Short mmCIF file of C-alpha atoms in Angstrom, two decimals:
data_model
loop_
_atom_site.label_atom_id
_atom_site.label_comp_id
_atom_site.label_asym_id
_atom_site.label_seq_id
_atom_site.Cartn_x
_atom_site.Cartn_y
_atom_site.Cartn_z
CA UNK A 1 -62.19 -5.28 39.52
CA UNK A 2 -64.41 -6.67 36.74
CA UNK A 3 -62.03 -6.05 33.85
CA UNK A 4 -63.79 -2.99 32.43
CA UNK A 5 -61.61 -0.29 30.93
CA UNK A 6 -61.65 3.41 31.80
CA UNK A 7 -63.17 4.14 28.37
CA UNK A 8 -65.96 1.63 28.96
CA UNK A 9 -66.64 3.12 32.37
CA UNK A 10 -66.67 6.65 30.91
CA UNK A 11 -69.19 5.53 28.28
CA UNK A 12 -71.34 3.82 30.92
CA UNK A 13 -71.29 7.02 32.98
CA UNK A 14 -72.28 9.08 29.94
CA UNK A 15 -75.18 6.73 29.17
CA UNK A 16 -76.30 6.82 32.80
CA UNK A 17 -76.16 10.60 32.83
CA UNK A 18 -78.29 10.79 29.70
CA UNK A 19 -80.85 8.43 31.26
CA UNK A 20 -80.89 10.45 34.48
CA UNK A 21 -81.78 13.62 32.60
CA UNK A 22 -85.03 12.04 31.38
CA UNK A 23 -87.75 12.18 34.03
CA UNK A 24 -89.46 8.95 32.96
CA UNK A 25 -86.29 6.87 33.41
CA UNK A 26 -85.35 5.26 36.71
CA UNK A 27 -82.19 3.75 38.18
CA UNK A 28 -83.57 0.22 37.94
CA UNK A 29 -83.09 0.44 34.18
CA UNK A 30 -79.33 0.07 34.60
CA UNK A 31 -78.26 -2.27 31.78
CA UNK A 32 -75.32 -3.73 33.74
CA UNK A 33 -75.70 -6.49 36.31
CA UNK A 34 -73.56 -7.31 39.34
CA UNK A 35 -70.99 -9.17 37.23
CA UNK A 36 -69.98 -5.88 35.57
CA UNK A 37 -69.56 -3.97 38.84
CA UNK A 38 -67.36 -1.21 37.42
CA UNK A 39 -69.75 -0.48 34.58
CA UNK A 40 -72.80 -0.72 36.84
CA UNK A 41 -71.28 1.66 39.36
CA UNK A 42 -70.29 4.11 36.60
CA UNK A 43 -73.78 4.01 35.04
CA UNK A 44 -75.49 4.58 38.39
CA UNK A 45 -73.08 7.40 39.23
CA UNK A 46 -73.84 9.01 35.88
CA UNK A 47 -77.57 8.50 36.44
CA UNK A 48 -77.45 10.32 39.77
CA UNK A 49 -75.51 13.21 38.23
CA UNK A 50 -77.98 13.40 35.36
CA UNK A 51 -80.87 13.36 37.83
CA UNK A 52 -79.27 16.22 39.79
CA UNK A 53 -79.00 18.21 36.55
CA UNK A 54 -82.66 17.49 35.78
CA UNK A 55 -83.71 18.67 39.24
CA UNK A 56 -81.66 21.84 38.89
CA UNK A 57 -83.11 22.55 35.44
CA UNK A 58 -86.72 21.95 36.49
CA UNK A 59 -86.46 23.39 39.99
CA UNK A 60 -87.84 20.23 41.55
CA UNK A 61 -86.86 18.68 44.83
CA UNK A 62 -85.10 15.31 44.88
CA UNK A 63 -87.32 12.34 45.52
CA UNK A 64 -87.45 11.31 49.14
CA UNK A 65 -87.94 7.94 50.65
CA UNK A 66 -91.50 7.39 51.81
CA UNK A 67 -91.89 5.44 55.03
CA UNK A 68 -94.95 3.27 55.33
CA UNK A 69 -97.50 4.10 58.00
CA UNK A 70 -98.33 1.21 60.29
#
């Protein structure tokens, strides 16, 4: 893939999960670009898991996509 190791991917997932648990953070803050696909994917996966934990802890609904009215 991109040459990242399993340990690096695990750390990226942990960092993403921590970010996801903080309401003010958003997925666009991912520190990895497309050249580090494995790390980017791991961070985003962790972020989504952290966000799910946040939603469960706060009892909120997941954000939904808002369609524009035309």
